[in-house]
Coordinates of C-alpha atoms in Angstrom, one line a residue:
Chain A
M1 CA -22.8 -3.2 28.3
K2 CA -20.1 -5.1 26.3
I3 CA -21.7 -3.7 23.1
I4 CA -23.2 -0.4 24.5
I5 CA -20.0 1.1 25.8
P6 CA -18.0 0.6 22.5
L7 CA -21.0 1.9 20.5
M8 CA -21.2 5.0 22.7
I9 CA -17.5 5.6 22.2
V10 CA -17.8 5.2 18.5
F11 CA -20.9 7.5 18.4
F12 CA -19.4 10.4 20.5
C13 CA -15.9 10.2 18.9
G14 CA -17.2 9.9 15.4
F15 CA -19.7 12.8 15.7
Y16 CA -17.2 14.9 17.6
M17 CA -14.6 14.5 14.8
L18 CA -17.3 15.3 12.2
I19 CA -18.4 18.5 14.0
T20 CA -14.8 19.7 14.6
F21 CA -14.3 19.5 10.8
F22 CA -16.6 22.5 10.5
I23 CA -15.2 24.4 13.5
P24 CA -12.0 26.2 12.9
A25 CA -11.6 27.5 16.6
K26 CA -8.5 26.3 18.4
F27 CA -10.2 24.2 21.1
A28 CA -12.0 22.1 18.4
Q29 CA -8.9 21.6 16.3
D30 CA -6.7 20.8 19.3
S31 CA -9.1 18.3 20.7
S32 CA -9.6 16.5 17.4
Q33 CA -5.8 16.3 17.0
L34 CA -5.6 14.9 20.5
L35 CA -8.1 12.1 19.6
Q36 CA -5.9 11.3 16.5
L37 CA -2.8 11.2 18.7
W38 CA -4.6 8.8 21.1
Y39 CA -5.2 6.5 18.1
Q40 CA -1.5 6.6 17.2
G41 CA -0.6 5.8 20.8
V42 CA -2.9 2.8 20.8
A43 CA -1.6 1.7 17.3
A44 CA 2.0 1.8 18.7
F45 CA 1.1 -0.8 21.3
F46 CA -0.3 -3.1 18.6
V47 CA 3.1 -3.4 16.9
F48 CA 4.1 -5.7 19.8
I49 CA 1.0 -7.8 19.3
G50 CA 1.8 -8.2 15.6
I51 CA 5.4 -9.2 16.3
F52 CA 4.3 -11.6 19.1
N53 CA 1.8 -13.2 16.7
L54 CA 4.5 -13.6 14.0
I55 CA 7.0 -15.2 16.4
K56 CA 4.4 -17.5 17.9
I57 CA 3.1 -18.8 14.6
N58 CA 6.6 -19.4 13.2
I59 CA 8.0 -21.1 16.3
D60 CA 4.9 -23.3 16.3
K61 CA 5.6 -24.1 12.6
I62 CA 9.2 -25.1 13.4
Q63 CA 8.2 -27.2 16.4
R64 CA 5.6 -29.1 14.5
K65 CA 7.9 -29.4 11.4
L66 CA 5.1 -28.2 9.2
R67 CA 5.7 -27.8 5.4
D68 CA 8.5 -25.3 4.6
W69 CA 9.4 -24.9 8.3
Q70 CA 12.9 -24.0 7.3
Y71 CA 11.8 -20.7 6.0
S72 CA 10.5 -19.8 9.4
I73 CA 14.0 -20.2 10.8
I74 CA 15.3 -17.7 8.3
L75 CA 12.4 -15.3 9.0
L76 CA 13.0 -15.5 12.8
F77 CA 16.8 -15.1 12.3
F78 CA 16.4 -11.9 10.3
L79 CA 13.7 -10.6 12.5
G80 CA 16.1 -11.0 15.4
V81 CA 19.0 -9.4 13.5
M82 CA 16.9 -6.4 12.5
L83 CA 15.4 -5.9 15.9
G84 CA 18.8 -6.3 17.6
A85 CA 20.5 -3.9 15.1
G86 CA 17.7 -1.4 15.6
F87 CA 17.7 -1.5 19.4
I88 CA 21.5 -1.3 19.7
G89 CA 22.5 1.2 17.0
G90 CA 19.2 2.7 15.9
R91 CA 17.8 3.0 12.4
D92 CA 21.0 4.6 11.2
S93 CA 23.4 1.9 12.4
K94 CA 25.6 0.3 9.7
I95 CA 24.3 -3.2 10.2
F96 CA 20.6 -2.1 10.1
L97 CA 21.1 -0.1 6.9
Y98 CA 23.2 -2.9 5.4
F99 CA 20.4 -5.4 5.7
F100 CA 17.7 -2.9 4.8
E101 CA 19.5 -1.6 1.6
N102 CA 20.8 -5.0 0.5
F103 CA 18.0 -7.3 1.3
Q104 CA 14.7 -5.6 1.9
V105 CA 14.9 -2.9 -0.8
P106 CA 16.0 -5.2 -3.7
L107 CA 13.4 -7.8 -2.6
G108 CA 10.7 -5.2 -2.6
A109 CA 11.8 -3.9 -5.9
T110 CA 11.7 -7.4 -7.4
M111 CA 8.1 -7.9 -6.3
F112 CA 7.2 -4.5 -7.6
S113 CA 8.8 -5.3 -11.0
L114 CA 6.6 -8.4 -11.4
L115 CA 3.9 -5.9 -12.2
A116 CA 5.3 -5.3 -15.7
F117 CA 4.7 -9.0 -16.6
F118 CA 1.3 -9.2 -14.8
V119 CA 0.1 -6.1 -16.6
A120 CA 0.9 -7.8 -19.9
S121 CA -0.9 -11.1 -19.0
A122 CA -3.9 -9.3 -17.5
S123 CA -4.2 -7.0 -20.5
F124 CA -4.0 -9.9 -22.8
R125 CA -7.1 -11.4 -21.2
A126 CA -8.9 -8.1 -20.7
F127 CA -8.4 -6.9 -24.3
R128 CA -10.0 -9.9 -26.0
A129 CA -12.8 -8.3 -28.1
K130 CA -15.6 -10.7 -27.0
T131 CA -18.2 -8.1 -26.3
P132 CA -18.8 -4.5 -27.6
E133 CA -17.6 -3.1 -24.3
A134 CA -14.4 -5.1 -24.5
T135 CA -13.9 -4.0 -28.1
L136 CA -14.2 -0.4 -27.0
L137 CA -11.7 -1.0 -24.2
L138 CA -9.3 -2.6 -26.7
I139 CA -9.6 0.3 -29.2
A140 CA -9.1 2.9 -26.4
A141 CA -6.1 1.0 -25.0
V142 CA -4.4 0.6 -28.3
I143 CA -4.8 4.3 -29.0
V144 CA -3.5 5.3 -25.6
M145 CA -0.5 2.9 -25.9
I146 CA 0.4 4.1 -29.4
G147 CA -0.1 7.7 -28.5
R148 CA 2.2 7.5 -25.4
I149 CA 5.2 6.4 -27.4
P150 CA 7.3 8.5 -29.9
I151 CA 6.4 6.3 -32.9
G152 CA 2.7 7.2 -32.3
Y153 CA 3.6 10.9 -33.1
L154 CA 5.4 9.8 -36.2
I155 CA 2.4 7.7 -37.4
W156 CA 0.0 10.6 -36.9
N157 CA 0.9 13.8 -35.1
K158 CA -2.6 14.1 -33.6
F159 CA -2.2 10.8 -31.6
P160 CA -0.9 12.5 -28.4
D161 CA -3.8 15.0 -28.5
L162 CA -6.3 12.1 -29.0
V163 CA -4.7 10.3 -26.0
E164 CA -4.9 13.5 -23.9
W165 CA -8.6 13.8 -24.8
I166 CA -9.3 10.2 -23.9
M167 CA -7.6 10.6 -20.6
Q168 CA -9.0 14.0 -19.7
V169 CA -12.6 13.6 -20.9
P170 CA -14.1 10.0 -20.9
N171 CA -11.6 8.6 -18.5
T172 CA -11.9 11.5 -16.0
A173 CA -15.7 11.5 -16.3
A174 CA -15.9 7.8 -15.5
K175 CA -13.5 8.1 -12.6
R176 CA -15.4 11.1 -11.1
G177 CA -18.6 9.1 -11.4
I178 CA -17.1 6.3 -9.4
L179 CA -15.6 8.8 -6.9
F180 CA -19.1 10.3 -6.3
G181 CA -20.5 6.9 -5.6
I182 CA -17.6 6.1 -3.3
D183 CA -18.0 9.3 -1.3
L184 CA -21.8 8.8 -0.9
G185 CA -21.3 5.2 0.0
L186 CA -18.7 6.2 2.6
I187 CA -21.0 8.8 4.2
S188 CA -23.8 6.3 4.3
M189 CA -21.6 3.6 5.8
A190 CA -20.2 6.1 8.3
L191 CA -23.7 7.0 9.4
R192 CA -24.6 3.3 9.8
V193 CA -21.4 2.8 11.9
L194 CA -22.0 5.9 14.0
L195 CA -25.6 5.1 14.8
G196 CA -24.7 1.5 15.7
I197 CA -26.8 0.0 12.8
E198 CA -23.7 -1.6 11.3
R199 CA -21.8 -3.3 14.1
S200 CA -20.5 -6.5 12.4
Y201 CA -16.9 -4.9 12.4
M202 CA -17.0 -5.3 16.2
G203 CA -18.0 -9.0 15.9
G204 CA -21.4 -8.1 17.0
G205 CA -23.3 -9.1 13.9
G206 CA -26.2 -7.0 12.6
E207 CA -29.2 -5.6 14.2
K208 CA -29.8 -6.9 17.7
Chain B
M1 CA 15.2 66.3 -2.9
F2 CA 16.0 63.1 -4.8
L3 CA 15.0 61.0 -1.8
V4 CA 11.6 62.8 -1.5
L5 CA 10.9 62.2 -5.2
F6 CA 11.9 58.6 -4.8
I7 CA 9.4 58.1 -2.0
I8 CA 6.6 59.7 -3.9
I9 CA 7.2 57.6 -7.0
Y10 CA 7.8 54.3 -5.2
N11 CA 4.6 54.1 -3.2
I12 CA 3.6 50.8 -1.5
D13 CA -0.1 50.4 -0.8
L14 CA -0.6 48.0 2.1
R15 CA -3.8 46.4 3.3
A16 CA -4.3 43.9 6.2
F17 CA -7.3 41.5 6.7
D18 CA -8.3 39.0 9.3
V19 CA -8.1 35.5 7.6
P20 CA -11.6 34.3 7.2
N21 CA -12.8 30.9 8.6
D22 CA -9.7 30.4 10.8
D23 CA -9.1 30.0 14.6
G24 CA -8.4 33.7 15.0
S25 CA -4.6 33.3 14.8
S26 CA -3.8 34.8 11.4
I27 CA -3.8 38.1 9.5
I28 CA -3.1 38.3 5.8
L29 CA -1.2 41.3 4.3
K30 CA -1.5 42.2 0.7
W31 CA 0.4 45.1 -1.0
Q32 CA 0.7 46.7 -4.4
S33 CA 3.5 48.7 -5.9
D34 CA 4.1 50.2 -9.3
E35 CA 7.8 49.4 -9.2
I36 CA 10.0 46.4 -8.7
F37 CA 11.7 45.8 -5.4
Q38 CA 14.4 43.2 -4.6
S39 CA 12.7 42.2 -1.3
F40 CA 10.1 43.2 1.2
E41 CA 10.4 43.3 5.0
I42 CA 7.3 43.0 7.1
F43 CA 6.9 44.8 10.4
R44 CA 4.3 44.5 13.1
S45 CA 3.3 46.6 16.1
L46 CA 0.7 46.6 18.9
N47 CA 0.6 50.4 18.8
A48 CA 0.1 52.5 15.7
G49 CA 3.2 54.4 14.8
E50 CA 5.7 52.9 17.3
N51 CA 7.6 49.8 18.4
F52 CA 7.4 48.0 15.1
E53 CA 9.3 44.7 15.0
K54 CA 10.4 42.8 12.0
I55 CA 8.4 39.6 11.6
G56 CA 9.5 38.4 8.2
E57 CA 11.0 39.0 4.8
V58 CA 9.9 37.9 1.4
N59 CA 11.5 38.3 -2.0
G60 CA 10.5 41.1 -4.4
I61 CA 8.0 39.1 -6.5
E62 CA 5.8 38.3 -3.5
A63 CA 2.8 40.6 -2.8
D64 CA 1.3 39.0 0.3
F65 CA 2.3 37.6 3.7
R66 CA 0.4 35.6 6.3
D67 CA 1.2 36.4 9.9
S68 CA 0.3 33.4 12.0
N69 CA 0.3 32.5 15.7
L70 CA -1.4 35.7 16.8
K71 CA -3.6 36.2 19.8
P72 CA -7.2 36.5 18.9
N73 CA -9.1 39.8 19.4
N74 CA -5.8 41.9 19.8
D75 CA -5.3 45.0 17.6
Y76 CA -2.3 44.7 15.3
Y77 CA -0.6 47.3 13.0
Y78 CA 1.6 46.5 10.0
K79 CA 3.9 48.2 7.6
V80 CA 6.1 46.8 4.8
S81 CA 9.4 48.2 3.5
G82 CA 10.5 47.6 0.0
K83 CA 14.2 47.3 -0.6
R84 CA 15.9 48.4 -3.8
D85 CA 19.7 48.6 -3.7
S86 CA 20.5 50.5 -0.5
I87 CA 17.2 52.4 -0.2
L88 CA 14.3 51.3 1.9
I89 CA 10.8 52.5 1.0
F90 CA 8.0 52.1 3.6
S91 CA 4.4 51.5 3.0
N92 CA 1.5 53.1 4.8
I93 CA 0.6 51.7 8.2
A94 CA -2.3 49.2 7.9
G95 CA -4.5 48.6 10.9
P96 CA -5.7 48.2 13.5
V97 CA -6.7 44.7 12.4
K98 CA -8.2 42.2 14.8
P99 CA -7.9 38.4 14.2
V100 CA -11.3 37.0 15.2
V101 CA -12.0 33.4 16.2
Q102 CA -14.6 31.7 13.8
Y103 CA -16.9 29.1 15.2
F104 CA -18.1 27.8 11.9
N105 CA -16.1 27.5 8.7
L106 CA -18.4 29.1 6.2
S107 CA -16.4 27.9 3.2
R108 CA -17.5 24.4 4.3
L109 CA -21.2 25.3 4.5
P110 CA -22.2 23.7 1.1
M111 CA -20.5 20.5 2.3
A112 CA -22.3 20.6 5.6
I113 CA -25.6 21.0 3.7
C114 CA -24.7 18.0 1.4
I115 CA -24.0 15.8 4.5
I116 CA -27.2 16.9 6.2
I117 CA -29.3 16.1 3.1
L118 CA -27.6 12.7 2.8
F119 CA -28.0 11.9 6.5
A120 CA -31.7 13.0 6.4
S121 CA -32.4 10.8 3.4
V122 CA -30.6 7.8 4.9
L123 CA -32.5 8.3 8.2
F124 CA -35.8 8.7 6.3
Y125 CA -35.4 5.4 4.5
I126 CA -34.3 3.6 7.7
R127 CA -37.5 4.8 9.3
R128 CA -39.5 3.5 6.4
A129 CA -37.7 0.2 6.6
R130 CA -38.5 0.0 10.4
K131 CA -42.2 0.5 9.5
G132 CA -42.0 -2.6 7.4
K133 CA -42.0 -1.0 3.9
K134 CA -40.6 -3.3 1.3
L135 CA -37.5 -1.8 -0.3
F136 CA -36.1 -2.8 -3.7
I137 CA -32.4 -3.0 -3.9
R138 CA -30.7 -3.9 -7.2
K139 CA -28.7 -7.1 -7.4
I140 CA -25.0 -6.9 -6.9
P141 CA -23.6 -10.0 -8.8
A142 CA -20.2 -9.9 -7.0
L143 CA -21.9 -10.2 -3.6
N144 CA -24.2 -13.0 -4.8
A145 CA -21.2 -14.8 -6.0
I146 CA -19.5 -14.8 -2.6
E147 CA -21.7 -17.6 -1.2
E148 CA -21.3 -19.7 -4.4
A149 CA -17.5 -19.2 -4.3
I150 CA -17.4 -20.4 -0.6
G151 CA -19.6 -23.3 -1.6
R152 CA -17.2 -24.2 -4.4
A153 CA -14.2 -24.1 -2.0
T154 CA -16.1 -26.4 0.4
E155 CA -16.9 -28.9 -2.3
M156 CA -13.3 -28.9 -3.4
G157 CA -12.1 -29.3 0.2
K158 CA -9.9 -26.3 -0.2
P159 CA -9.5 -23.1 2.0
V160 CA -10.9 -19.6 1.4
L161 CA -8.4 -16.7 1.4
Y162 CA -9.6 -13.3 2.5
V163 CA -7.3 -10.3 2.0
P164 CA -8.6 -7.2 3.9
G165 CA -6.3 -4.7 2.1
I166 CA -3.1 -3.2 3.3
M167 CA -4.3 -0.3 5.4
D168 CA -5.1 -0.1 9.1
I169 CA -8.5 0.1 10.8
D170 CA -8.6 3.9 10.6
D171 CA -9.3 3.4 6.9
P172 CA -13.1 3.2 6.1
Q173 CA -12.4 0.5 3.5
T174 CA -10.9 -1.7 6.1
I175 CA -13.9 -1.2 8.4
A176 CA -16.2 -2.1 5.4
S177 CA -14.0 -5.1 4.7
M178 CA -14.3 -6.3 8.3
S179 CA -18.1 -6.2 8.0
I180 CA -17.9 -8.4 4.9
L181 CA -15.5 -10.7 6.7
A182 CA -18.1 -11.2 9.4
R183 CA -20.5 -12.6 6.8
V184 CA -17.9 -14.6 5.0
A185 CA -16.7 -16.1 8.3
E186 CA -20.3 -17.1 9.2
K187 CA -20.6 -19.0 5.9
T188 CA -17.2 -20.7 6.1
A189 CA -17.8 -21.6 9.7
E190 CA -21.2 -23.1 8.8
Y191 CA -19.6 -25.2 6.0
G192 CA -16.5 -26.0 8.0
T193 CA -14.2 -24.6 5.4
P194 CA -10.8 -23.2 6.5
L195 CA -10.5 -19.4 6.2
Y196 CA -7.1 -17.7 6.0
V197 CA -6.9 -14.0 6.7
P198 CA -3.3 -12.7 6.4
T199 CA -3.2 -9.0 7.5
S200 CA -0.8 -6.3 6.9
R201 CA -1.5 -4.4 10.1
S202 CA -1.5 -5.8 13.6
M203 CA -4.6 -3.8 14.7
A204 CA -6.5 -5.1 11.7
M205 CA -5.4 -8.7 12.7
T206 CA -6.8 -8.2 16.2
M207 CA -10.0 -6.9 14.8
A208 CA -10.2 -9.7 12.2
Q209 CA -9.6 -12.4 14.9
Q210 CA -12.5 -11.0 17.0
V211 CA -14.8 -10.7 14.0
V212 CA -14.2 -14.3 12.8
K213 CA -14.4 -15.7 16.3
E214 CA -17.7 -14.0 17.0
S215 CA -19.1 -15.1 13.6
A216 CA -18.1 -18.7 14.3
T217 CA -19.8 -18.5 17.7
R218 CA -22.9 -17.0 16.2
V219 CA -23.4 -19.9 13.8
G220 CA -22.7 -22.4 16.6
R221 CA -19.3 -23.4 15.4
P222 CA -16.8 -22.0 18.0
D223 CA -14.6 -25.1 17.6
W224 CA -14.0 -24.1 13.9
Y225 CA -12.2 -20.9 14.8
N226 CA -8.4 -21.1 14.6
P227 CA -6.6 -17.9 15.6
D228 CA -3.5 -19.0 13.7
N229 CA -5.3 -18.7 10.4
I230 CA -5.8 -15.0 11.0
R231 CA -2.2 -13.8 11.2
Y232 CA -0.1 -10.7 11.0
I233 CA 2.5 -10.8 8.1
T234 CA 4.2 -7.4 7.9
D235 CA 3.5 -3.7 7.4
D236 CA 5.8 -3.7 4.4
Q237 CA 3.8 -3.6 1.2
F238 CA 5.7 -5.9 -1.1
A239 CA 6.9 -8.2 1.7
Y240 CA 3.2 -8.7 2.5
V241 CA 2.4 -9.4 -1.2
S242 CA 5.1 -12.0 -1.4
A243 CA 3.8 -13.7 1.7
V244 CA 0.2 -13.7 0.5
D245 CA 1.3 -15.0 -3.0
G246 CA 3.2 -17.7 -1.1
I247 CA 0.0 -18.8 0.7
M248 CA -1.8 -18.9 -2.7
V249 CA 0.8 -21.0 -4.3
R250 CA 1.3 -23.4 -1.3
E251 CA -2.2 -23.8 0.0
R252 CA -4.0 -23.4 -3.3
P253 CA -7.2 -21.8 -1.9
A254 CA -10.2 -22.3 -4.2
T255 CA -11.6 -18.8 -3.5
N256 CA -9.7 -15.6 -3.1
L257 CA -11.5 -12.5 -1.7
Y258 CA -9.7 -9.2 -2.0
L259 CA -11.8 -6.6 -0.2
G260 CA -10.3 -3.4 1.2
T261 CA -7.7 -0.8 0.3
F262 CA -5.2 -1.8 -2.4
Y263 CA -2.4 0.0 -4.2
A264 CA 0.2 -1.4 -6.6
E265 CA -0.1 -4.9 -5.1
S266 CA -3.6 -5.3 -6.5
L267 CA -2.6 -6.9 -9.8
I268 CA 0.3 -8.9 -8.3
L269 CA -2.2 -10.6 -6.0
A270 CA -5.0 -11.0 -8.5
E271 CA -2.7 -12.4 -11.2
T272 CA -1.1 -14.9 -8.9
G273 CA -4.5 -15.9 -7.7
H274 CA -5.7 -16.3 -11.3
S275 CA -2.7 -18.6 -12.1
T276 CA -3.7 -20.9 -9.2
G277 CA -7.2 -21.3 -10.7
A278 CA -9.1 -19.8 -7.8
V279 CA -12.4 -18.0 -8.1
Q280 CA -11.6 -14.4 -7.3
I281 CA -13.9 -11.7 -6.0
A282 CA -12.4 -8.2 -5.4
G283 CA -13.7 -4.9 -4.2
T284 CA -12.0 -1.6 -3.5
A285 CA -12.8 2.1 -3.4
M286 CA -9.5 2.9 -5.1
P287 CA -10.4 4.0 -8.6
D288 CA -6.9 3.5 -9.9
Q289 CA -6.9 -0.2 -8.9
L290 CA -10.3 -1.1 -10.1
P291 CA -9.3 -1.7 -13.7
F292 CA -6.7 -4.3 -12.5
F293 CA -9.2 -6.1 -10.5
V294 CA -11.8 -6.0 -13.3
A295 CA -9.2 -7.5 -15.6
A296 CA -7.9 -10.2 -13.3
C297 CA -10.9 -11.2 -11.1
D298 CA -14.1 -13.0 -11.8
F299 CA -16.2 -10.4 -10.0
T300 CA -15.5 -7.0 -8.8
L301 CA -17.3 -4.7 -6.3
L302 CA -17.0 -1.2 -7.9
G303 CA -16.3 1.6 -5.3
E304 CA -19.5 2.2 -3.4
E305 CA -20.5 -1.5 -3.7
L306 CA -17.8 -2.2 -1.2
Y307 CA -19.4 0.0 1.4
A308 CA -22.9 -1.4 0.6
A309 CA -21.7 -5.0 0.8
S310 CA -22.3 -5.6 4.5
A311 CA -25.8 -4.1 4.4
Y312 CA -26.6 -6.1 1.2
L313 CA -25.3 -9.4 2.6
S314 CA -27.2 -9.0 5.9
Q315 CA -30.5 -8.3 4.1
E316 CA -31.7 -6.6 7.3
P317 CA -34.4 -4.1 6.4
I318 CA -32.8 -1.3 8.4
Q319 CA -29.4 -1.7 6.8
L320 CA -31.1 -1.9 3.4
G321 CA -32.9 1.3 4.2
S322 CA -29.6 3.1 4.6
L323 CA -28.7 1.9 1.1
K324 CA -31.9 3.2 -0.3
G325 CA -31.2 6.5 1.4
Q326 CA -27.8 6.6 -0.2
D327 CA -29.3 6.1 -3.6
F328 CA -31.8 8.9 -2.9
G329 CA -28.8 11.1 -2.0
K330 CA -27.2 10.1 -5.3
L331 CA -30.3 11.3 -7.1
I332 CA -30.1 14.7 -5.4
F333 CA -26.4 15.0 -6.3
I334 CA -27.1 14.1 -10.0
A335 CA -29.7 16.9 -10.0
V336 CA -27.2 19.3 -8.5
I337 CA -24.6 18.3 -11.1
V338 CA -27.1 18.9 -13.9
I339 CA -28.0 22.3 -12.5
G340 CA -24.3 23.0 -12.1
V341 CA -23.7 22.3 -15.8
I342 CA -26.7 24.5 -16.8
S343 CA -25.4 27.3 -14.5
Q344 CA -22.0 27.2 -16.1
I345 CA -23.5 27.4 -19.5
F346 CA -25.8 30.3 -18.6
N347 CA -23.3 31.9 -16.2
W348 CA -25.6 31.8 -13.1
Q349 CA -23.0 33.1 -10.7
F350 CA -24.9 32.5 -7.5
F351 CA -25.1 28.7 -8.0
I352 CA -21.5 28.6 -9.2
N353 CA -20.1 30.6 -6.3
L354 CA -22.0 28.3 -3.8
F355 CA -19.8 25.4 -4.9
N356 CA -16.6 27.3 -5.6
T357 CA -15.9 27.6 -1.9
I358 CA -15.9 23.8 -1.2
E359 CA -12.4 22.8 0.0

């Protein structure tokens, strides 16, 4: 029963959502939206579980004086500040916005900006012409890079057109090929999940 | 006399239709006029010729209007007035038009056929597998490498890091990732290697905890399971990345597995992992992130391989049957694409139109 009931819920909800995709009538659309709303309702409760887990692990770290335990104090302090500011003044309160705009946004932007350096280091490794495929990749990348900047046009005025062709034809063709595979794989996996063949996501292992 | 001439010259031809493939709540109006108007006002009535009420106004360049939130199976009448300076010119009355409830969206029929074909081929091969037919499945190097990578971590006495992407469990890639996590957890539990699973969503954390716990129990190592190793970090994308990077730098896992949905954080994670010297295996169905993983990781599961991974790792005939069915579906779609290309070249409208309606 522990496995059968969740499997039946997955089966009926999954196939119901699939069928309502093809039925435009109001009752079908309303009921599928209701199911999605239920999911959002359940997801809202899980926020508390997440916060509880975060607090528990960091308090434990402080108590046991594990490595870098001082950072846990900072984390819990700011968690408390943001929660308090949010509960008291709402998301538009001055203190909430102050911490969000002056701490979270610049820290997030800093992490994002690391991408520029990582793209350079990853490209350096990827573009080493060790094999014919890597050489092809290197040539295509050099053309695209040169064609995307103004000097590329000055070197040869057809560079931007060549770049456009590379992006629109071989690049799009490869991408669509991958997308076809992804969609087919997705449908096949969905069928395995709906029929209960694939149940390891429930912790139930494979075929029983 | 001038006004009469004006009405004759500025004629507005209005037509009204039930919107096809909808829930019977909309009617679409289309009109044509030889002259330019500044704006159009739209009127609706339940009786022809009387009690028209204004329901909307659009500017002069528009030539259609969708009237929504109607009651199905009621008769509706419409007229449109074109405004030019201070003069209003009315169209003919269009109607009665009845919005009708549709119980099947015909524009999605080709998609329904595709899904039925694929379902049928998957079920056919599952049935064959049940009968004990041997199925050949091509090798996926990235999946074969997972066990070796876990073995390497065990030999080095270092942990394995598993990142299940940054989306919640309503994302199919996260579900696929959890299925792979179950196999990875079995191996790590068997070898007694620590497994860290930092999650970006609390629901994914709960699911991951359950999956890892069950896997450990299945291989007879329930004592190995430590719920604190499967932890929630934050929903914020880059805060999550910085936390995972921190784990890589501090704990120095020997194997990093990135399997799930990734966006801009893919390369930040993979490059940090590379700098720590870890063996890295990635897999995602996000085509834009695949090049980053290919460049920065040792092995990459390309798109569909992520969905196939759990079945491949389990080696159960029934699951492998579903993979075979998927490949057969792919063969059919390749044939359809080839016929589509030929149809475009020779302008076979029937076949082209069949796929034009797919939304």
